[in-house]
């Protein structure tokens, strides 16, 4: 009874517009930042190195290099604070956690990408 009541309350706060992505994908997260009285959107772009499960507690970690220093940030998946998540490229990895990227530098820290098939353009109808 208690567990069902908690799930019912949590279901109200789940986002319906969640973008599907996996670990190894390059993403750009548009995060809403509040500075004083103003609010603006700041993009954080990097590789997803971890995704955790859970309904409203699900999170994902994005890693990027900023001036030669590795920066990681954990984002809640169902947070109202982000505007959107853009998937820039799909990664070809066989693991769910890519913590080994922390020790790599330069070209070794790259992840292979999957080429997505582009939709075929329809020939213009002759008039």
JSON list of C-alpha atoms in Angstrom, two decimals, residues 71-121:
[
{"chain": "A", "resi": 71, "resn": "UNK", "atom": "CA", "xyz": [34.95, 18.08, -15.86]},
{"chain": "A", "resi": 72, "resn": "UNK", "atom": "CA", "xyz": [32.10, 15.75, -14.96]},
{"chain": "A", "resi": 73, "resn": "UNK", "atom": "CA", "xyz": [28.58, 16.74, -14.10]},
{"chain": "A", "resi": 74, "resn": "UNK", "atom": "CA", "xyz": [25.69, 14.61, -12.89]},
{"chain": "A", "resi": 75, "resn": "UNK", "atom": "CA", "xyz": [22.25, 15.55, -14.21]},
{"chain": "A", "resi": 76, "resn": "UNK", "atom": "CA", "xyz": [18.89, 14.22, -12.94]},
{"chain": "A", "resi": 77, "resn": "UNK", "atom": "CA", "xyz": [17.04, 12.75, -15.90]},
{"chain": "A", "resi": 78, "resn": "UNK", "atom": "CA", "xyz": [13.58, 13.97, -14.86]},
{"chain": "A", "resi": 79, "resn": "UNK", "atom": "CA", "xyz": [14.60, 17.41, -13.62]},
{"chain": "A", "resi": 80, "resn": "UNK", "atom": "CA", "xyz": [12.60, 20.46, -14.69]},
{"chain": "A", "resi": 81, "resn": "UNK", "atom": "CA", "xyz": [15.88, 22.46, -14.72]},
{"chain": "A", "resi": 82, "resn": "UNK", "atom": "CA", "xyz": [17.03, 21.38, -18.17]},
{"chain": "A", "resi": 83, "resn": "UNK", "atom": "CA", "xyz": [15.43, 22.71, -21.31]},
{"chain": "A", "resi": 84, "resn": "UNK", "atom": "CA", "xyz": [16.44, 19.93, -23.69]},
{"chain": "A", "resi": 85, "resn": "UNK", "atom": "CA", "xyz": [19.04, 17.26, -24.39]},
{"chain": "A", "resi": 86, "resn": "UNK", "atom": "CA", "xyz": [20.53, 17.10, -27.89]},
{"chain": "A", "resi": 87, "resn": "UNK", "atom": "CA", "xyz": [22.24, 13.92, -29.05]},
{"chain": "A", "resi": 88, "resn": "UNK", "atom": "CA", "xyz": [25.15, 15.00, -31.24]},
{"chain": "A", "resi": 89, "resn": "UNK", "atom": "CA", "xyz": [26.54, 11.55, -32.10]},
{"chain": "A", "resi": 90, "resn": "UNK", "atom": "CA", "xyz": [25.96, 7.95, -31.08]},
{"chain": "A", "resi": 91, "resn": "UNK", "atom": "CA", "xyz": [28.84, 6.06, -29.50]},
{"chain": "A", "resi": 92, "resn": "UNK", "atom": "CA", "xyz": [29.80, 2.47, -30.26]},
{"chain": "A", "resi": 93, "resn": "UNK", "atom": "CA", "xyz": [30.66, 1.09, -26.80]},
{"chain": "A", "resi": 94, "resn": "UNK", "atom": "CA", "xyz": [30.10, -2.25, -25.11]},
{"chain": "A", "resi": 95, "resn": "UNK", "atom": "CA", "xyz": [29.92, -1.02, -21.53]},
{"chain": "A", "resi": 96, "resn": "UNK", "atom": "CA", "xyz": [27.41, 0.85, -19.41]},
{"chain": "A", "resi": 97, "resn": "UNK", "atom": "CA", "xyz": [30.04, 2.77, -17.42]},
{"chain": "A", "resi": 98, "resn": "UNK", "atom": "CA", "xyz": [32.94, 4.40, -19.20]},
{"chain": "A", "resi": 99, "resn": "UNK", "atom": "CA", "xyz": [35.09, 5.34, -16.21]},
{"chain": "A", "resi": 100, "resn": "UNK", "atom": "CA", "xyz": [38.23, 4.24, -18.06]},
{"chain": "A", "resi": 101, "resn": "UNK", "atom": "CA", "xyz": [37.99, 7.49, -20.07]},
{"chain": "A", "resi": 102, "resn": "UNK", "atom": "CA", "xyz": [39.15, 9.38, -16.97]},
{"chain": "A", "resi": 103, "resn": "UNK", "atom": "CA", "xyz": [42.67, 7.98, -17.32]},
{"chain": "A", "resi": 104, "resn": "UNK", "atom": "CA", "xyz": [42.97, 8.57, -21.08]},
{"chain": "A", "resi": 105, "resn": "UNK", "atom": "CA", "xyz": [44.17, 11.73, -22.78]},
{"chain": "A", "resi": 106, "resn": "UNK", "atom": "CA", "xyz": [44.01, 13.15, -26.28]},
{"chain": "A", "resi": 107, "resn": "UNK", "atom": "CA", "xyz": [43.01, 10.92, -29.17]},
{"chain": "A", "resi": 108, "resn": "UNK", "atom": "CA", "xyz": [42.92, 7.85, -26.91]},
{"chain": "A", "resi": 109, "resn": "UNK", "atom": "CA", "xyz": [39.96, 9.34, -25.03]},
{"chain": "A", "resi": 110, "resn": "UNK", "atom": "CA", "xyz": [37.76, 9.35, -28.12]},
{"chain": "A", "resi": 111, "resn": "UNK", "atom": "CA", "xyz": [34.80, 7.00, -28.50]},
{"chain": "A", "resi": 112, "resn": "UNK", "atom": "CA", "xyz": [33.99, 5.37, -31.85]},
{"chain": "A", "resi": 113, "resn": "UNK", "atom": "CA", "xyz": [30.81, 6.69, -33.40]},
{"chain": "A", "resi": 114, "resn": "UNK", "atom": "CA", "xyz": [27.98, 4.89, -35.13]},
{"chain": "A", "resi": 115, "resn": "UNK", "atom": "CA", "xyz": [27.03, 6.26, -38.50]},
{"chain": "A", "resi": 116, "resn": "UNK", "atom": "CA", "xyz": [23.28, 6.75, -38.53]},
{"chain": "A", "resi": 117, "resn": "UNK", "atom": "CA", "xyz": [21.58, 6.14, -41.87]},
{"chain": "A", "resi": 118, "resn": "UNK", "atom": "CA", "xyz": [20.39, 9.39, -43.38]},
{"chain": "A", "resi": 119, "resn": "UNK", "atom": "CA", "xyz": [16.84, 9.47, -44.73]},
{"chain": "A", "resi": 120, "resn": "UNK", "atom": "CA", "xyz": [16.73, 9.24, -48.49]},
{"chain": "A", "resi": 121, "resn": "UNK", "atom": "CA", "xyz": [15.61, 12.40, -50.20]}
]
